[in-house]
Coordinates of C-alpha atoms and ligand atoms in Angstrom, one line a residue:
M754 CA 83.8 150.3 127.0
E755 CA 82.6 153.6 125.6
T756 CA 81.0 156.6 127.3
F757 CA 78.5 158.5 125.1
Y758 CA 77.0 161.9 125.3
M759 CA 73.8 163.3 124.0
Y760 CA 73.8 165.7 121.0
I761 CA 71.8 168.8 121.6
N762 CA 72.0 172.1 119.6
G763 CA 75.2 171.0 117.8
K764 CA 77.0 170.1 121.0
W765 CA 77.8 166.8 122.9
V766 CA 76.3 167.1 126.4
Q767 CA 75.8 165.0 129.5
S768 CA 72.4 164.7 131.1
T769 CA 71.4 167.4 133.6
N770 CA 71.3 164.7 136.3
T771 CA 74.6 163.0 135.2
N772 CA 72.9 159.6 135.7
V773 CA 73.8 156.9 133.2
I774 CA 72.4 153.7 131.7
D775 CA 74.5 150.6 131.1
V776 CA 74.4 149.2 127.5
I777 CA 74.9 145.4 127.5
N778 CA 76.1 143.1 124.7
P779 CA 73.3 140.5 124.5
S780 CA 75.6 137.8 123.2
N781 CA 77.7 137.6 126.4
G782 CA 76.1 139.9 129.0
E783 CA 79.0 142.2 129.1
K784 CA 78.7 146.0 129.5
I785 CA 79.9 147.7 126.4
A786 CA 78.9 151.3 126.9
I787 CA 77.2 153.9 129.1
I788 CA 74.8 156.5 127.9
P789 CA 73.3 159.5 129.6
R790 CA 69.9 158.9 131.3
G791 CA 68.2 161.9 129.7
T792 CA 65.7 163.9 131.6
Q793 CA 62.7 166.1 130.9
E794 CA 65.0 169.2 131.0
D795 CA 67.4 167.6 128.4
V796 CA 64.4 166.8 126.1
D797 CA 63.2 170.4 126.6
S798 CA 66.6 171.8 125.5
A799 CA 66.7 169.5 122.5
V800 CA 63.2 170.4 121.4
K801 CA 63.8 174.1 121.9
A802 CA 67.0 173.9 119.9
A803 CA 65.2 172.1 117.1
K804 CA 62.4 174.7 117.2
S805 CA 64.8 177.6 117.0
A806 CA 66.8 175.9 114.2
F807 CA 63.6 175.4 112.2
H808 CA 62.8 179.1 112.2
K809 CA 66.4 180.3 111.5
E810 CA 67.4 181.4 108.0
D811 CA 70.4 179.1 107.8
W812 CA 68.2 176.1 107.7
R813 CA 65.2 177.6 105.8
K814 CA 67.6 178.9 103.1
V815 CA 69.1 175.5 102.4
K816 CA 67.7 174.6 99.0
A817 CA 65.8 171.4 98.5
F818 CA 68.5 169.8 96.4
E819 CA 71.1 170.8 99.0
R820 CA 69.1 169.0 101.7
G821 CA 69.3 166.0 99.4
E822 CA 73.1 166.4 99.2
I823 CA 73.3 166.3 103.0
L824 CA 71.4 163.0 103.0
F825 CA 73.6 161.6 100.2
A826 CA 76.7 162.6 102.3
I827 CA 75.3 160.7 105.3
A828 CA 74.6 157.7 103.0
D829 CA 78.3 157.9 101.9
K830 CA 79.5 158.0 105.4
I831 CA 77.4 155.0 106.4
K832 CA 78.7 153.1 103.4
A833 CA 82.3 154.0 104.1
H834 CA 81.9 152.6 107.7
R835 CA 79.9 149.6 106.6
D836 CA 82.0 147.0 108.4
E837 CA 82.2 149.0 111.6
L838 CA 78.5 149.7 111.7
A839 CA 77.5 146.1 111.0
E840 CA 79.8 144.9 113.8
L841 CA 78.4 147.5 116.1
E842 CA 74.8 146.6 115.3
S843 CA 75.6 142.9 115.8
L844 CA 77.3 143.6 119.1
D845 CA 74.6 145.8 120.4
V846 CA 71.4 143.9 119.2
G847 CA 72.9 140.4 119.1
K848 CA 71.8 139.9 115.6
P849 CA 73.8 137.7 113.2
L850 CA 76.4 139.8 111.4
S851 CA 75.1 139.2 107.9
Q852 CA 71.7 140.5 109.1
A853 CA 73.4 143.6 110.6
Y854 CA 75.1 144.2 107.2
A855 CA 71.6 144.1 105.6
D856 CA 70.5 146.7 108.1
V857 CA 73.4 149.0 107.3
D858 CA 72.8 148.6 103.5
A859 CA 69.1 149.5 104.1
A860 CA 70.2 152.6 106.0
V861 CA 72.3 153.7 103.1
R862 CA 69.3 153.2 100.8
Y863 CA 67.0 155.2 103.0
F864 CA 69.3 158.2 103.0
R865 CA 69.8 157.8 99.2
F866 CA 66.1 157.4 98.5
Y867 CA 65.0 160.4 100.6
G868 CA 68.1 162.4 99.4
G869 CA 66.8 161.9 95.9
A870 CA 63.2 162.8 96.9
A871 CA 64.2 166.1 98.6
D872 CA 63.7 168.2 95.5
K873 CA 60.8 166.2 94.0
L874 CA 57.9 166.6 96.3
M875 CA 55.7 168.7 94.1
G876 CA 52.7 170.7 95.0
D877 CA 49.6 171.2 92.8
T878 CA 47.5 173.8 91.1
I879 CA 43.7 173.6 91.2
P880 CA 41.4 175.0 88.6
I881 CA 38.9 177.5 90.1
E882 CA 38.0 180.3 87.7
D883 CA 39.5 182.9 85.4
G884 CA 41.5 185.4 87.5
V885 CA 42.1 183.0 90.4
L886 CA 45.4 181.0 90.8
D887 CA 45.0 178.3 93.4
Y888 CA 48.0 176.3 94.4
V889 CA 48.9 173.8 97.1
V890 CA 52.4 173.6 98.7
H891 CA 53.8 170.9 101.0
E892 CA 55.5 172.7 103.8
P893 CA 57.6 171.1 106.5
V894 CA 55.7 170.5 109.8
G895 CA 58.5 171.8 112.0
V896 CA 60.1 169.8 114.8
T897 CA 59.8 166.1 114.4
A898 CA 60.3 163.6 117.2
H899 CA 61.6 160.0 116.4
I900 CA 61.2 157.4 119.2
I901 CA 63.2 154.3 118.2
P902 CA 62.8 150.6 119.3
W903 CA 65.8 148.3 120.1
N904 CA 65.4 145.7 117.5
Y905 CA 66.4 147.5 114.2
P906 CA 67.9 150.8 115.5
L907 CA 70.0 151.9 112.6
Q908 CA 67.3 151.1 109.9
I909 CA 64.5 152.6 111.8
I910 CA 66.2 155.9 112.7
S911 CA 67.4 156.2 109.1
R912 CA 63.9 155.7 107.5
S913 CA 62.2 158.4 109.5
V914 CA 65.0 160.9 110.0
A915 CA 65.9 160.9 106.3
A916 CA 62.3 161.6 105.3
A917 CA 61.9 164.3 107.9
L918 CA 65.1 166.1 106.9
A919 CA 64.4 165.7 103.1
T920 CA 61.3 167.8 103.6
G921 CA 63.0 170.5 105.6
N922 CA 62.1 169.7 109.2
T923 CA 64.3 169.6 112.2
V924 CA 64.7 166.4 114.2
V925 CA 64.9 165.1 117.8
V926 CA 65.7 161.4 118.1
K927 CA 65.2 159.4 121.3
S928 CA 67.2 156.2 120.7
A929 CA 66.4 152.9 122.4
E930 CA 68.0 152.6 125.8
D931 CA 69.1 149.0 125.1
T932 CA 70.7 149.5 121.7
P933 CA 72.0 153.1 121.2
M934 CA 75.4 152.3 119.6
T935 CA 74.7 152.8 115.8
A936 CA 72.4 155.7 116.6
M937 CA 75.4 157.3 118.3
R938 CA 77.7 156.7 115.3
L939 CA 75.1 158.1 113.0
T940 CA 74.9 161.2 115.2
E941 CA 78.7 161.6 114.9
F942 CA 78.2 161.6 111.1
F943 CA 75.7 164.4 111.4
D944 CA 78.1 166.3 113.7
E945 CA 80.9 165.9 111.1
L946 CA 78.7 167.5 108.5
R947 CA 78.3 170.7 110.6
L948 CA 74.6 171.2 109.9
P949 CA 73.2 174.3 111.5
A950 CA 73.0 173.8 115.2
G951 CA 69.7 172.2 116.3
V952 CA 68.7 170.7 113.0
F953 CA 69.6 167.2 114.3
N954 CA 69.4 166.4 118.0
H955 CA 69.8 163.0 119.8
V956 CA 68.7 162.4 123.4
T957 CA 69.2 159.1 125.2
G958 CA 67.3 157.7 128.1
Y959 CA 64.4 155.6 129.3
G960 CA 61.1 155.6 127.6
H961 CA 59.0 156.6 130.6
E962 CA 61.4 159.6 131.2
A963 CA 63.0 161.0 128.0
G964 CA 60.6 159.2 125.7
A965 CA 57.4 160.4 127.4
A966 CA 58.8 163.9 127.8
L967 CA 59.5 164.0 124.0
A968 CA 56.1 162.7 123.0
S969 CA 54.3 165.1 125.1
H970 CA 56.4 168.2 124.5
P971 CA 54.2 171.1 123.3
L972 CA 56.7 172.3 120.7
I973 CA 56.8 169.1 118.8
N974 CA 54.9 169.1 115.5
H975 CA 55.0 165.4 114.6
V976 CA 55.9 162.2 116.5
T977 CA 57.1 159.0 114.8
F978 CA 57.0 156.1 117.2
T979 CA 58.0 152.6 116.5
G980 CA 57.5 150.1 119.3
S981 CA 55.0 148.2 121.2
V982 CA 51.2 148.7 121.1
N983 CA 50.7 149.9 124.7
T984 CA 53.5 152.4 124.5
G985 CA 52.3 153.5 121.1
I986 CA 48.9 154.2 122.5
S987 CA 50.4 156.4 125.3
V988 CA 52.6 158.2 122.8
G989 CA 49.6 158.8 120.5
E990 CA 47.6 160.1 123.4
A991 CA 50.4 162.4 124.5
A992 CA 50.7 163.8 120.9
M993 CA 46.9 164.2 120.6
A994 CA 46.8 166.2 123.8
N995 CA 48.8 168.8 121.9
V996 CA 46.8 168.2 118.7
V997 CA 49.9 166.9 117.0
P998 CA 49.8 164.0 114.4
S999 CA 51.7 160.8 115.1
T1000 CA 52.9 157.9 112.9
L1001 CA 52.6 154.7 115.0
E1002 CA 54.5 151.6 113.8
L1003 CA 53.5 149.0 116.3
G1004 CA 53.7 145.2 116.6
G1005 CA 52.5 142.3 114.5
K1006 CA 51.3 138.7 114.5
S1007 CA 51.9 138.2 110.8
P1008 CA 50.7 135.0 109.1
N1009 CA 52.3 133.0 106.3
I1010 CA 49.5 131.3 104.5
V1011 CA 50.7 128.2 102.7
F1012 CA 48.6 126.3 100.2
A1013 CA 49.3 122.7 99.1
D1014 CA 50.0 124.0 95.5
C1015 CA 52.8 126.3 96.6
D1016 CA 56.4 126.0 95.5
V1017 CA 57.5 124.0 98.5
E1018 CA 61.2 125.0 98.7
S1019 CA 60.5 128.8 98.4
A1020 CA 57.6 128.6 100.9
L1021 CA 59.7 126.7 103.3
E1022 CA 62.6 129.1 103.1
G1023 CA 60.2 132.1 103.3
V1024 CA 58.4 130.8 106.4
I1025 CA 61.7 129.9 108.2
Q1026 CA 63.6 133.1 107.5
S1027 CA 60.7 135.3 108.4
I1028 CA 60.5 133.8 111.9
I1029 CA 64.2 133.3 112.7
Q1030 CA 65.4 136.7 111.4
N1031 CA 66.8 138.7 114.4
A1032 CA 65.8 135.7 116.6
G1033 CA 62.1 136.5 115.9
Q1034 CA 62.5 139.9 117.4
T1035 CA 61.0 141.6 114.4
C1036 CA 57.7 143.5 114.1
S1037 CA 57.0 141.9 110.8
A1038 CA 58.1 138.4 111.9
G1039 CA 56.0 135.6 110.2
S1040 CA 55.0 134.2 113.6
R1041 CA 51.9 132.3 112.5
L1042 CA 52.0 129.5 110.0
L1043 CA 48.5 128.9 108.4
V1044 CA 48.9 125.8 106.3
E1045 CA 46.3 123.9 104.2
E1046 CA 45.2 120.9 106.3
S1047 CA 46.1 118.3 103.6
F1048 CA 49.6 119.6 103.3
K1049 CA 50.3 120.2 107.0
Q1050 CA 52.1 117.0 107.9
V1051 CA 54.6 117.1 105.0
F1052 CA 55.3 120.8 105.4
V1053 CA 55.6 121.0 109.2
E1054 CA 57.9 118.0 109.3
R1055 CA 60.2 119.8 106.9
I1056 CA 60.1 122.9 109.1
V1057 CA 60.9 120.9 112.2
K1058 CA 63.8 119.2 110.5
R1059 CA 65.3 122.6 109.4
F1060 CA 64.7 124.1 112.8
N1061 CA 66.7 121.3 114.3
S1062 CA 69.6 122.0 112.0
L1063 CA 69.8 125.7 112.6
T1064 CA 72.9 127.1 114.4
I1065 CA 72.7 129.2 117.4
G1066 CA 75.4 131.6 118.8
P1067 CA 76.7 135.1 119.2
G1068 CA 75.8 137.6 116.6
I1069 CA 79.3 138.3 115.6
Q1070 CA 79.8 134.6 114.6
D1071 CA 76.9 134.9 112.2
K1072 CA 75.1 131.8 113.1
D1073 CA 71.4 131.4 112.0
I1074 CA 70.0 132.6 115.3
G1075 CA 71.6 135.0 117.8
P1076 CA 70.6 135.7 121.5
I1077 CA 67.4 137.2 122.8
L1078 CA 68.0 140.9 123.7
N1079 CA 67.9 140.5 127.5
E1080 CA 66.6 138.6 130.5
K1081 CA 63.3 140.4 130.6
Q1082 CA 62.5 139.5 127.0
F1083 CA 63.8 136.0 127.5
R1084 CA 61.6 135.4 130.5
H1085 CA 58.6 136.6 128.6
I1086 CA 59.2 134.1 125.8
M1087 CA 59.8 131.3 128.3
R1088 CA 56.5 132.1 130.0
M1089 CA 54.7 131.9 126.7
I1090 CA 56.4 128.5 126.1
E1091 CA 55.2 127.3 129.5
L1092 CA 51.7 128.2 128.4
A1093 CA 52.2 126.3 125.2
K1094 CA 53.2 123.2 127.1
E1095 CA 49.9 123.4 129.0
E1096 CA 47.7 124.3 126.1
G1097 CA 49.2 122.6 123.0
D1098 CA 52.2 120.6 121.7
I1099 CA 55.7 121.7 121.2
L1100 CA 57.0 120.0 118.1
T1101 CA 60.5 121.2 118.5
G1102 CA 62.5 123.6 120.7
G1103 CA 61.1 125.4 123.7
N1104 CA 64.3 125.1 125.6
P1105 CA 67.1 127.6 126.5
V1106 CA 70.5 126.8 125.0
T1107 CA 73.9 127.4 126.6
V1108 CA 76.6 128.5 124.2
K1109 CA 80.1 127.8 125.3
D1110 CA 82.0 130.9 126.3
Y1111 CA 78.8 132.9 126.0
E1112 CA 77.0 131.6 129.0
R1113 CA 75.6 134.9 130.0
G1114 CA 73.7 135.4 126.7
F1115 CA 70.1 134.4 126.5
Y1116 CA 69.9 131.8 123.7
M1117 CA 67.1 129.5 122.8
H1118 CA 66.2 126.8 120.4
P1119 CA 63.8 127.8 117.6
T1120 CA 60.4 126.5 118.5
V1121 CA 57.3 125.2 116.7
I1122 CA 54.0 125.2 118.6
D1123 CA 51.0 123.2 117.4
G1124 CA 47.5 122.4 118.7
I1125 CA 46.7 125.7 120.4
D1126 CA 43.3 127.4 120.4
R1127 CA 42.9 130.3 117.9
D1128 CA 41.7 132.6 120.6
S1129 CA 44.5 131.8 123.1
R1130 CA 47.1 134.3 124.1
L1131 CA 49.7 132.3 122.2
A1132 CA 47.7 132.7 119.0
Q1133 CA 46.9 136.4 119.6
E1134 CA 49.9 138.1 121.3
E1135 CA 53.3 138.9 120.0
I1136 CA 55.8 136.5 121.5
F1137 CA 58.8 138.3 120.0
G1138 CA 61.1 135.3 119.8
P1139 CA 62.0 132.5 117.3
V1140 CA 58.6 130.8 118.0
L1141 CA 56.2 129.7 115.2
T1142 CA 52.6 128.7 115.9
V1143 CA 50.9 126.4 113.5
F1144 CA 47.2 126.4 112.4
T1145 CA 45.4 124.7 109.6
F1146 CA 42.7 125.6 107.2
K1147 CA 40.4 123.5 105.0
D1148 CA 39.6 126.1 102.4
I1149 CA 40.3 129.7 101.3
E1150 CA 37.5 131.2 103.4
E1151 CA 38.9 129.6 106.5
A1152 CA 42.4 130.8 105.6
L1153 CA 41.0 134.3 105.3
E1154 CA 39.2 134.1 108.6
L1155 CA 42.3 132.9 110.3
A1156 CA 44.5 135.5 108.7
N1157 CA 42.3 138.3 110.0
S1158 CA 41.7 136.7 113.4
T1159 CA 44.1 138.8 115.4
D1160 CA 44.2 142.5 116.4
Y1161 CA 47.2 143.0 114.3
G1162 CA 47.6 143.6 110.5
L1163 CA 51.2 144.4 109.6
V1164 CA 52.5 141.9 107.0
T1165 CA 51.1 138.7 105.3
G1166 CA 52.7 136.1 103.2
I1167 CA 50.7 134.1 100.7
W1168 CA 52.2 131.0 99.1
T1169 CA 50.3 129.5 96.2
K1170 CA 50.6 129.1 92.4
N1171 CA 46.9 129.9 92.0
I1172 CA 46.7 133.5 90.9
N1173 CA 43.0 133.7 91.8
T1174 CA 43.6 132.5 95.4
A1175 CA 46.5 134.9 95.8
H1176 CA 44.7 138.0 94.6
Y1177 CA 41.4 137.2 96.3
L1178 CA 43.2 136.8 99.6
A1179 CA 45.3 139.9 99.0
S1180 CA 42.1 141.9 98.5
R1181 CA 40.4 140.7 101.7
I1182 CA 43.2 140.5 104.3
D1183 CA 43.6 143.5 106.6
S1184 CA 47.4 143.9 106.4
G1185 CA 49.6 146.9 105.5
Q1186 CA 51.8 144.8 103.3
I1187 CA 51.1 141.5 101.5
F1188 CA 53.7 139.4 99.9
I1189 CA 52.8 136.7 97.3
N1190 CA 55.3 133.9 97.0
N1191 CA 57.9 135.9 98.8
Y1192 CA 58.3 137.7 102.2
G1193 CA 59.8 141.1 102.4
A1194 CA 61.0 141.5 98.8
G1195 CA 63.9 143.8 98.1
G1196 CA 64.2 145.1 101.7
G1197 CA 61.2 147.3 101.2
V1198 CA 62.8 150.8 101.2
Q1199 CA 60.5 152.1 98.5
M1200 CA 57.3 150.3 99.7
P1201 CA 54.9 152.0 102.1
F1202 CA 55.0 150.2 105.3
G1203 CA 52.6 150.3 108.3
G1204 CA 49.7 148.6 110.0
Y1205 CA 46.1 147.9 109.8
K1206 CA 44.3 147.6 113.2
K1207 CA 46.6 147.6 116.2
S1208 CA 49.7 147.4 114.1
G1209 CA 49.5 151.2 113.9
F1210 CA 48.6 153.9 111.5
G1211 CA 50.4 156.1 109.0
R1212 CA 53.0 154.8 106.6
E1213 CA 56.7 154.9 106.7
K1214 CA 59.1 154.0 103.9
G1215 CA 58.7 154.9 100.3
W1216 CA 57.2 158.2 98.9
A1217 CA 54.2 158.0 101.3
A1218 CA 56.4 158.8 104.3
L1219 CA 57.2 162.3 103.0
Y1220 CA 53.6 163.3 103.7
N1221 CA 54.1 162.5 107.4
Y1222 CA 56.5 165.4 107.6
T1223 CA 54.7 167.9 105.5
V1224 CA 51.5 169.9 105.9
M1225 CA 49.5 171.1 102.9
K1226 CA 48.8 174.7 102.5
N1227 CA 46.4 176.0 99.9
V1228 CA 46.9 179.5 98.5
A1229 CA 44.2 181.2 96.4
V1230 CA 45.3 184.3 94.5
K1231 CA 42.9 186.7 92.8
Y1232 CA 44.4 188.8 90.1
S1233 CA 43.1 191.1 87.5
Ligands
NAD743 P1 58.8 149.8 123.4 O1 57.5 150.2 123.1 O2 59.1 149.2 124.7 O3 59.9 151.0 123.2 C1 60.0 151.7 122.0 C2 60.6 153.0 122.3 O4 59.7 153.8 123.0 C3 61.9 153.0 123.1 O5 62.8 154.0 122.7 C4 61.4 153.3 124.5 O6 62.4 153.9 125.3 C5 60.3 154.3 124.2 N1 59.3 154.4 125.2 C6 58.9 153.5 126.2 N2 58.0 154.0 127.0 C7 57.7 155.2 126.5 C8 56.7 156.2 126.9 N3 55.9 156.0 127.9 N4 56.7 157.3 126.1 C9 57.5 157.5 125.1 N5 58.4 156.6 124.7 C10 58.5 155.5 125.4 O7 59.2 148.8 122.2 P2 60.5 147.9 122.1 O8 60.4 146.8 123.1 O9 61.7 148.7 122.0 O10 60.3 147.3 120.6 C11 59.6 146.1 120.4 C12 58.3 146.4 119.8 O11 58.4 147.3 118.7 C13 57.5 145.2 119.3 O12 56.2 145.3 119.7 C14 57.7 145.4 117.8 O13 56.7 144.7 117.1 C15 57.6 146.8 117.6 N6 58.3 147.2 116.4 C16 57.5 147.7 115.3 C17 58.1 148.0 114.1 C18 57.3 148.6 113.0 O14 57.8 149.2 112.1 N7 56.0 148.4 112.9 C19 59.4 147.9 114.0 C20 60.2 147.4 115.0 C21 59.6 147.1 116.2

């Protein structure tokens, strides 16, 4: 069992109140670490350290390409510790080991992508008149806050922290209280690089304490939050009270729209993988299957058959489906399944699973729900488990209406060989990302990612994210 500290102003520190939080391995319910329960005072120290570092010459004078080299060095360290980090992520989140490896590889790519971008974010000149030079520069915003959810901790820290450092900001991370392990290891890598004190800070603790203190701190200049809608709203409000911008990456109820003319094998695999990945505890999970009515029976039978053959077990054994994060999350899923029993039909699953020697983990059979109302809670709310709800459509307009029928708009999959159908839907669906005949191509490091509607606003990943962490300044010079 490990004891961790927070990292503030280049030093490892305990919380001011010395209270701790237990970190539990979801696969077997055992305690694997303790982290400090950070307080408002701890957050205040971290933000002040980041503010002071931002204004000091030893960070300002680091050249753009040198910032890139720092990020490359972090990427190299992550890569060198690939096995260790994947095992740690699998242990901490419960996700199957091969998926944890994919997360580690994505983290490497984020640091490389933004390392390469560090000296390439160009400004502009604007034609005004003879004797006037007008130029636009992208300056760093200052202190950036990064509030991280429990489901993809290493990837999500990497994507926003790398973009913020590439553009010359300083950083305060608040990791997820349930899954801080890889964030801690990443912090050790930053410590080994001996960056100027205060450039990178990491506080741990509960959301309503450390998280809320960070989001509302008056010295923060930008907040990146990834998590649930309600928390996102309160984080956004706290930032707005200081007139500070936020990037909110929130939940989803993403549809896979399957037409009868699709390539059946790839659609089947796409639909299944998108809902079982990380046991469905994924913001972009394909949790709604919208299938053409004439094709429903054949397709859904195939899904049920595959669901029944999937293996379930601890993350480290790399089965198809790992445990649910904790009892609270598990009970939430089971309550939704009880509702499904009353309101619709469960075609397979719906039951807890006991895994021998891992009895304290919260495992469940992947579940397919049919026959529910389009306006029901099951159809509208994030379940956040390996639970797929099925709806049918008669024609393209009904498919479109169904796709847009929730408050969310994060990701959409469209499966058809008809190019007109695919592009028509892509142009009409309110969704931050649309995948045609695939779901999540290439891991998405380079593609802007974010929500329509209550899935959030602002974009992470890709080049677009660099603008979250910069502010435009226009300079007009009159000369003679
Ligand atoms: P959560 O909202 O409970 O917590 C997210 C983070 O916010 C945690 O670090 C938590 O400690 C902190 N927090 C909680 N209350 C806070 C407050 N009042 N002020 C400031 N911070 C606070 O979310 P979660 O349960 O960790 O993650 C699951 C949710 O995240 C799901 O809804 C999922 O869809 C969403 N998510 C979205 C994305 C995306 O990129 N769009 C990615 C992953 C997860």
